[in-house]
XYZ file of C-alpha atoms in Angstrom:
546
model
C 31.978 -30.056 63.114
C 33.629 -32.162 65.797
C 32.338 -31.002 69.174
C 34.996 -33.154 70.861
C 37.778 -31.237 69.104
C 36.178 -27.908 69.982
C 35.752 -28.940 73.602
C 39.492 -29.465 73.968
C 40.215 -25.961 72.748
C 37.444 -24.507 74.898
C 38.819 -26.168 78.035
C 42.282 -24.890 77.165
C 40.848 -21.383 76.681
C 39.208 -21.458 80.119
C 42.488 -22.609 81.707
C 44.547 -19.921 79.934
C 42.037 -17.205 80.846
C 43.156 -17.412 84.492
C 46.815 -16.413 83.949
C 45.774 -14.046 81.157
C 43.543 -12.078 83.524
C 45.253 -12.509 86.888
C 49.005 -12.943 86.364
C 49.764 -9.201 86.372
C 46.463 -7.861 87.640
C 48.014 -5.839 90.461
C 51.496 -5.452 89.002
C 51.326 -1.727 88.282
C 49.895 1.110 90.390
C 46.697 2.980 89.577
C 46.194 4.300 86.079
C 46.061 8.072 85.724
C 44.261 8.390 82.392
C 41.033 6.496 83.207
C 38.399 6.601 85.970
C 40.203 3.833 87.856
C 41.623 6.175 90.500
C 38.210 7.766 91.048
C 36.604 4.399 91.700
C 39.430 3.574 94.113
C 39.286 6.908 95.937
C 35.537 6.770 96.554
C 35.793 3.241 97.991
C 38.791 4.235 100.101
C 36.994 7.199 101.641
C 34.043 4.970 102.491
C 36.439 2.809 104.484
C 38.237 5.715 106.116
C 35.096 7.560 107.197
C 32.631 4.732 107.783
C 30.173 6.558 105.522
C 29.022 3.751 103.238
C 25.853 5.408 101.941
C 26.990 8.665 100.392
C 30.101 8.567 98.177
C 32.674 11.315 98.694
C 35.746 12.636 96.898
C 38.219 14.470 99.122
C 35.486 14.607 101.730
C 32.978 16.307 99.407
C 29.764 14.534 98.376
C 30.158 12.789 95.021
C 26.949 12.563 92.982
C 28.114 11.247 89.606
C 27.635 7.571 90.422
C 25.591 5.725 93.062
C 27.694 3.558 95.390
C 27.109 -0.113 94.475
C 30.318 -0.699 92.536
C 32.275 1.151 95.200
C 30.824 -1.276 97.730
C 32.213 -4.137 95.647
C 35.657 -2.517 95.596
C 35.435 -1.885 99.337
C 34.515 -5.544 99.889
C 37.602 -6.513 97.891
C 39.761 -4.144 99.949
C 38.442 -5.793 103.099
C 38.783 -9.330 101.703
C 42.409 -8.887 100.639
C 43.260 -6.670 103.606
C 44.867 -3.813 101.686
C 44.278 -0.978 99.205
C 46.421 -2.470 96.461
C 45.874 -2.384 92.716
C 45.139 -6.114 92.901
C 42.300 -5.530 95.358
C 40.929 -2.679 93.266
C 40.880 -4.682 90.024
C 39.789 -8.002 91.473
C 36.004 -7.306 91.173
C 36.500 -6.415 87.510
C 38.438 -9.622 86.786
C 35.839 -11.779 88.527
C 33.133 -9.954 86.558
C 34.846 -10.746 83.246
C 34.728 -14.459 84.029
C 31.205 -14.260 85.415
C 30.037 -12.357 82.342
C 31.350 -15.030 79.961
C 29.827 -17.884 81.977
C 26.510 -15.999 82.111
C 26.561 -15.597 78.336
C 27.121 -19.317 77.904
C 24.380 -20.174 80.417
C 21.731 -18.154 78.614
C 22.890 -18.750 75.041
C 22.922 -22.514 75.531
C 19.128 -22.361 75.873
C 18.634 -20.881 72.419
C 21.587 -21.815 70.194
C 23.800 -24.905 69.736
C 26.658 -25.535 72.149
C 29.420 -24.453 69.758
C 27.830 -21.050 69.124
C 27.085 -20.440 72.811
C 30.652 -21.313 73.832
C 32.177 -19.202 71.098
C 30.087 -16.101 71.871
C 31.070 -16.395 75.537
C 34.741 -16.620 74.593
C 34.617 -13.782 72.063
C 33.261 -11.498 74.787
C 36.519 -12.107 76.643
C 39.077 -12.131 73.817
C 37.987 -9.254 71.592
C 40.710 -6.642 71.330
C 39.135 -3.944 73.481
C 38.366 -6.218 76.422
C 41.423 -8.472 76.363
C 44.083 -5.810 75.857
C 42.519 -2.768 77.513
C 39.441 -3.064 79.720
C 40.810 -5.996 81.730
C 43.855 -3.950 82.736
C 41.832 -1.490 84.833
C 39.459 -1.563 87.783
C 36.571 0.143 86.014
C 32.849 -0.223 86.511
C 31.798 -1.062 82.961
C 32.377 -4.821 82.745
C 30.426 -5.487 85.945
C 27.690 -3.119 84.844
C 27.520 -4.724 81.391
C 27.257 -8.162 82.981
C 24.142 -7.051 84.872
C 22.614 -5.280 81.868
C 23.110 -8.245 79.545
C 21.442 -10.485 82.131
C 18.426 -8.156 82.060
C 18.252 -8.549 78.266
C 18.141 -12.329 78.626
C 15.526 -12.191 81.385
C 13.277 -10.092 79.139
C 13.594 -12.543 76.257
C 13.233 -15.709 78.321
C 10.138 -14.729 80.289
C 8.469 -13.063 77.335
C 8.921 -16.301 75.396
C 7.331 -18.206 78.287
C 4.659 -15.497 78.735
C 5.530 -15.176 82.415
C 5.264 -11.415 82.553
C 5.269 -11.211 86.317
C 8.738 -12.744 86.448
C 9.839 -10.706 83.423
C 9.103 -7.378 85.068
C 10.114 -8.447 88.570
C 13.562 -9.750 87.610
C 14.340 -7.198 84.891
C 13.473 -4.222 87.121
C 15.372 -5.789 90.011
C 18.464 -5.974 87.786
C 17.695 -2.488 86.480
C 17.739 -1.214 90.059
C 21.116 -2.853 90.675
C 22.399 -1.296 87.460
C 21.075 2.100 88.526
C 22.885 1.716 91.834
C 26.095 1.248 89.861
C 25.784 3.765 87.051
C 22.571 5.724 87.321
C 20.124 6.627 84.555
C 21.590 4.552 81.659
C 19.977 1.468 83.231
C 16.523 2.956 82.710
C 17.401 3.700 79.089
C 18.501 0.100 78.452
C 15.392 -1.240 80.172
C 13.014 1.053 78.323
C 14.588 0.689 74.875
C 14.674 -3.100 75.121
C 11.085 -3.480 76.300
C 9.679 -1.042 73.743
C 11.741 -2.403 70.841
C 11.135 -6.115 71.463
C 7.517 -5.977 72.575
C 6.773 -3.382 69.902
C 8.302 -5.585 67.204
C 5.936 -8.361 68.273
C 3.026 -5.895 68.505
C 2.608 -6.734 72.164
C 2.016 -3.169 73.263
C -0.611 -4.292 75.755
C 2.059 -6.124 77.752
C 3.581 -2.746 78.625
C 0.338 -1.998 80.478
C 0.284 -5.328 82.264
C -0.279 -4.846 86.034
C 2.972 -6.646 86.795
C 4.855 -3.974 84.852
C 3.784 -1.428 87.432
C 4.797 -3.872 90.143
C 8.263 -4.101 88.563
C 8.513 -0.316 88.493
C 7.495 -0.282 92.146
C 10.295 -2.754 92.956
C 12.771 -0.484 91.179
C 11.523 2.614 92.993
C 11.492 0.756 96.293
C 15.152 -0.260 96.047
C 16.457 3.039 94.693
C 14.125 5.098 96.885
C 15.160 3.235 100.029
C 18.819 4.002 99.319
C 18.196 7.725 98.850
C 15.845 7.882 101.832
C 18.512 6.345 104.079
C 21.129 8.741 102.695
C 18.909 11.745 103.325
C 18.064 10.602 106.848
C 21.681 9.844 107.784
C 23.613 12.614 106.078
C 21.141 15.163 104.762
C 21.892 14.024 101.225
C 20.709 16.747 98.770
C 18.458 14.604 96.550
C 17.636 17.354 94.061
C 21.301 18.035 93.379
C 22.057 14.328 93.096
C 19.316 13.858 90.497
C 20.524 16.898 88.581
C 24.088 15.540 88.460
C 22.897 12.093 87.371
C 20.853 13.708 84.601
C 23.779 15.881 83.567
C 26.079 12.843 83.507
C 23.621 11.121 81.151
C 23.071 13.973 78.682
C 26.490 15.637 78.631
C 27.755 13.180 76.010
C 24.740 13.532 73.709
C 23.943 15.849 70.835
C 22.093 18.088 73.299
C 25.469 19.144 74.691
C 27.643 18.934 71.565
C 25.398 20.344 68.852
C 24.401 19.231 65.376
C 27.821 19.345 63.683
C 29.555 17.090 66.201
C 26.524 14.785 66.230
C 26.472 14.339 62.441
C 30.226 13.710 62.367
C 29.880 11.089 65.112
C 27.003 9.377 63.300
C 29.210 9.039 60.220
C 32.277 7.744 62.072
C 30.730 5.631 64.841
C 30.414 2.372 62.817
C 34.109 2.490 61.931
C 35.101 3.278 65.507
C 32.980 0.393 66.747
C 34.613 -2.009 64.308
C 38.073 -0.790 65.326
C 37.577 -1.092 69.082
C 36.281 -4.661 69.033
C 38.595 -6.115 66.414
C 39.137 -8.669 65.098
C 35.657 -10.142 65.428
C 33.774 -7.065 64.262
C 35.315 -7.851 60.858
C 32.943 -10.821 60.804
C 30.334 -8.360 59.604
C 31.838 -9.177 56.215
C 29.856 -12.431 56.445
C 26.678 -10.464 55.785
C 28.013 -9.130 52.495
C 26.272 -10.767 49.484
C 28.209 -13.844 48.391
C 27.864 -12.858 44.740
C 27.614 -9.406 43.136
C 24.180 -10.294 41.791
C 22.683 -10.777 45.228
C 21.000 -7.800 46.839
C 21.226 -6.985 50.537
C 17.611 -8.056 51.008
C 18.365 -11.422 49.422
C 21.380 -11.850 51.695
C 19.322 -11.080 54.786
C 16.600 -13.449 53.613
C 19.164 -16.215 53.226
C 20.465 -15.483 56.731
C 16.966 -15.984 58.096
C 16.623 -19.187 56.136
C 19.732 -20.874 57.472
C 19.099 -19.739 61.052
C 15.433 -20.699 61.156
C 15.698 -23.106 64.155
C 16.768 -20.202 66.353
C 15.207 -17.411 64.366
C 13.293 -15.796 67.236
C 16.348 -15.420 69.443
C 18.460 -14.051 66.612
C 15.796 -11.477 65.832
C 15.808 -10.501 69.509
C 19.597 -10.088 69.405
C 19.421 -7.936 66.269
C 16.537 -5.766 67.471
C 17.929 -5.273 70.976
C 21.369 -4.444 69.633
C 20.087 -1.879 67.132
C 17.639 -0.293 69.586
C 20.279 0.219 72.270
C 23.308 1.005 70.141
C 21.278 3.790 68.520
C 21.555 5.826 71.724
C 25.348 5.729 71.464
C 25.337 6.175 67.715
C 23.812 9.651 68.106
C 25.880 10.646 71.183
C 29.137 12.360 70.172
C 31.179 11.562 73.293
C 31.013 7.817 73.787
C 33.621 5.400 75.078
C 33.692 1.874 73.652
C 33.324 0.345 77.110
C 29.828 1.810 77.401
C 28.569 -0.747 74.853
C 30.117 -3.944 76.233
C 26.704 -5.362 77.175
C 25.695 -5.260 73.495
C 28.657 -7.284 72.235
C 27.177 -10.754 72.960
C 24.133 -9.820 70.860
C 26.335 -8.760 67.952
C 28.674 -11.734 68.330
C 25.757 -14.161 68.323
C 24.694 -12.939 64.902
C 28.159 -13.050 63.347
C 29.156 -16.383 64.908
C 25.995 -17.999 63.542
C 26.839 -16.551 60.130
C 30.429 -17.820 60.416
C 29.446 -21.419 61.086
C 26.748 -21.396 58.419
C 29.021 -20.073 55.668
C 31.557 -22.861 55.452
C 33.199 -22.712 52.037
C 32.010 -19.177 51.237
C 34.602 -16.616 50.189
C 33.785 -14.345 53.128
C 34.678 -17.034 55.679
C 37.780 -18.037 53.741
C 39.091 -14.471 53.781
C 38.364 -14.129 57.494
C 40.276 -17.341 58.180
C 43.168 -16.141 56.023
C 43.227 -12.942 58.065
C 43.229 -14.802 61.408
C 45.946 -17.177 60.226
C 48.029 -14.252 58.981
C 47.796 -12.533 62.376
C 49.029 -15.703 64.053
C 51.862 -16.139 61.560
C 53.008 -12.538 61.908
C 52.993 -12.859 65.708
C 55.571 -15.668 65.529
C 58.072 -13.081 64.333
C 56.551 -9.833 65.646
C 57.023 -10.823 69.300
C 60.759 -10.381 68.811
C 60.163 -6.653 68.489
C 60.615 -6.705 72.255
C 64.358 -6.534 71.572
C 63.859 -3.302 69.661
C 62.222 -1.544 72.602
C 64.558 -0.374 75.326
C 62.140 -0.975 78.204
C 61.401 -4.585 77.228
C 64.947 -5.401 76.100
C 66.128 -4.908 79.687
C 63.732 -7.498 81.126
C 65.744 -10.434 82.536
C 63.466 -13.048 80.998
C 62.934 -11.422 77.594
C 64.726 -14.200 75.672
C 62.656 -16.918 77.324
C 59.360 -15.051 76.918
C 59.937 -14.325 73.231
C 61.145 -17.851 72.524
C 58.193 -19.437 74.357
C 55.655 -17.177 72.642
C 57.151 -17.711 69.207
C 57.316 -21.472 69.678
C 53.806 -21.893 71.069
C 52.216 -19.647 68.441
C 54.209 -21.393 65.713
C 52.842 -24.752 66.856
C 49.338 -23.305 66.916
C 49.812 -22.091 63.340
C 50.502 -25.687 62.347
C 47.309 -26.840 64.057
C 45.408 -23.957 62.502
C 46.469 -25.074 59.030
C 45.618 -28.744 59.565
C 42.417 -28.507 61.680
C 40.174 -26.388 59.494
C 36.951 -27.157 61.348
C 38.203 -25.600 64.617
C 40.140 -22.617 63.306
C 38.090 -20.079 65.222
C 38.599 -22.059 68.439
C 42.368 -22.129 67.859
C 42.428 -18.398 67.164
C 40.667 -17.697 70.478
C 43.318 -19.695 72.335
C 46.024 -17.845 70.392
C 44.677 -14.512 71.631
C 44.853 -15.698 75.237
C 48.450 -16.832 74.682
C 49.150 -13.391 73.200
C 47.673 -11.724 76.288
C 49.841 -13.819 78.618
C 52.898 -12.848 76.574
C 51.739 -9.216 76.682
C 51.508 -9.451 80.475
C 55.141 -10.499 80.814
C 56.687 -8.379 78.074
C 54.694 -5.174 77.815
C 52.961 -4.629 81.173
C 56.137 -4.307 83.319
C 57.529 -1.316 81.362
C 54.356 0.602 82.211
C 55.147 0.379 85.898
C 57.952 2.950 86.073
C 55.920 6.100 85.400
C 53.053 5.162 87.698
C 55.431 3.914 90.382
C 57.217 7.261 90.350
C 54.000 9.099 91.188
C 53.140 6.593 93.891
C 56.546 6.800 95.588
C 56.639 10.585 95.285
C 53.175 10.964 96.828
C 53.935 8.492 99.623
C 57.237 10.173 100.453
C 55.574 13.583 100.743
C 52.646 12.189 102.769
C 55.057 10.592 105.265
C 56.394 14.086 106.036
C 53.013 14.843 107.612
C 53.039 11.861 109.979
C 54.619 12.294 113.398
C 56.993 9.937 115.193
C 54.098 8.078 116.814
C 52.512 7.356 113.452
C 49.736 9.907 113.827
C 48.678 11.832 110.736
C 49.028 15.577 111.206
C 46.373 17.892 109.712
C 46.787 18.058 105.913
C 44.546 19.735 103.347
C 44.698 20.428 99.645
C 44.979 24.142 98.963
C 42.387 25.649 96.599
C 42.265 23.842 93.221
C 45.431 21.746 93.628
C 43.403 18.565 94.076
C 39.906 17.714 92.941
C 39.462 20.127 90.058
C 39.606 17.215 87.588
C 39.777 13.432 87.624
C 43.515 13.401 86.902
C 44.261 14.394 90.506
C 42.379 11.450 92.043
C 45.434 9.197 91.820
C 47.408 11.650 93.974
C 44.632 11.839 96.560
C 44.426 8.059 96.699
C 48.125 7.534 97.338
C 48.257 10.273 99.976
C 45.117 9.051 101.759
C 46.235 5.407 101.807
C 49.551 6.469 103.342
C 48.002 8.710 106.000
C 44.765 6.740 106.491
C 42.985 10.101 106.492
C 40.779 11.867 103.957
C 42.544 14.712 102.164
C 40.000 17.577 102.255
C 40.062 20.695 100.097
C 40.347 24.110 101.693
C 40.422 27.665 100.380
C 41.394 29.022 103.804
C 44.795 29.148 105.517
C 45.030 27.883 109.070
C 47.887 27.754 111.557
C 49.248 24.330 112.391
C 47.838 22.781 109.211
C 49.897 21.338 106.365
C 48.793 22.074 102.822
C 49.361 20.348 99.519
C 49.622 23.058 96.876
C 50.855 23.376 93.315
C 52.786 26.322 91.938
C 49.773 28.160 90.519
C 47.953 28.105 93.863
C 51.089 29.168 95.736
C 51.709 32.213 93.544
C 52.100 35.294 95.752
C 51.800 33.293 98.986
C 54.236 33.249 101.913
C 54.831 29.746 103.206
C 57.280 27.300 104.755
C 58.217 24.425 102.464
C 58.095 20.942 104.003
C 58.436 18.632 100.978
C 58.294 18.583 97.226
C 56.434 16.172 94.956
C 55.077 15.794 91.448
C 51.336 15.569 90.877
C 49.884 13.933 87.824
C 50.210 15.149 85.115
C 53.760 16.429 85.699
C 52.698 19.230 88.032
C 55.300 20.398 90.559
C 53.764 20.732 94.015
C 54.815 21.167 97.621
C 53.736 20.330 101.130
C 53.766 23.694 102.921
C 52.650 25.506 106.063
C 51.257 29.018 106.183
C 52.695 29.907 109.585
C 51.520 33.505 109.287
C 47.918 32.507 108.673
C 45.398 34.708 110.488
């Protein structure tokens, strides 16, 4: 394989990744169907109240997640000087790039350049990440970046038998992960150490004195945070630990029962393949090349042709299986929870891809990738069949440019067989840029309507001098589920005040209330608005309040 040819495509991929990730990063307001608004609201309330230790939602203590990722969002708010969607999503976008460079940095130590570069790129351009996760300001990419780094630290320092550094660095990263997402970090740490050291029959290493030092580092960091929170705000530690535990087990078979668990176990592999298409289809490379070959023979041949890097590949396989098992038996799992495991999986399939030149499995995969590119040349014109995209002023130019560029890439794909995977990666980035211009703008209207409606109503509670008048959410109008966080965020950013929840009526106070909470009440209507999802609501005053 020509490394020089691959390098050109890799450089082009890095260049295209910038507009792919950033061109429309802040184009549309907050999403209502994910946790994006919750992450934004917690960071906003930190800024409004000056309480940076204990996260709050609508002024109430929020225990589901420790605050580290919210600190990153807050830092972005401060850096960009606003509470925009761009500022919210910026830490995620930086994390995507950092994650891929980190993959390349570590992989280059153990596998050839081409494999390391390709695994780093596949982490970015798989379907789930490129066309979904990188549209939202969620915690999972940053968290996965940290967790993957811990995997590599464990392998590297175990290989060098430097157990002091292994436990120091891995538990330091584990503590940072805990400060982002809680208990899952301990599960990843424990499963990886037990699986990898157990496979090597190095059980005694688990009792190495430096392991207890690493645990002490973890407890010192996490314990210091909670101690400061308790001292400053009377943080209820017992309740916080209970909520963190509940957050960790509520998606498992413990909560859903045996029937849901068995059904999930049967369907999870297919869901996993679907979410991370097209590269999860590379698992076909492990299928026996002839009907006479058994699975054991196929796996033996895999070990044979990967012998120079056999130890690292075994680590990838063992760590992936050990950690994905937790999600395999947990009925309610989102694909983004497993992003840190993708580089391990991709390493195995990319090695198989490059080692199976001429085999029918690789030929069929390349036919599939080429077909996707060829179909895209014509499929992009579907934009004229969709009313929202047909109205875009630049739709002709965008479709023509996409069709022309992808058509040219198809020609290269046909004539440069040795770099077909590299070309396909660049194609996906071109497709994402086209997606940004053609299919992201139509999503703006619905979210923009909620934003403008919330802002308009919030402005009715600001006096002529720009001072925010007292406003509270009445009963369960806001805060009873995550869908209402987007409304709270828009109202709080407009007023620069936290929107608290109240079950009492007070004179001189404005209330945000939906129709169900206003039933049977006497009130004076100030403004009307629509809360997500399509809930009529009003700004009111209870002038007769006792």
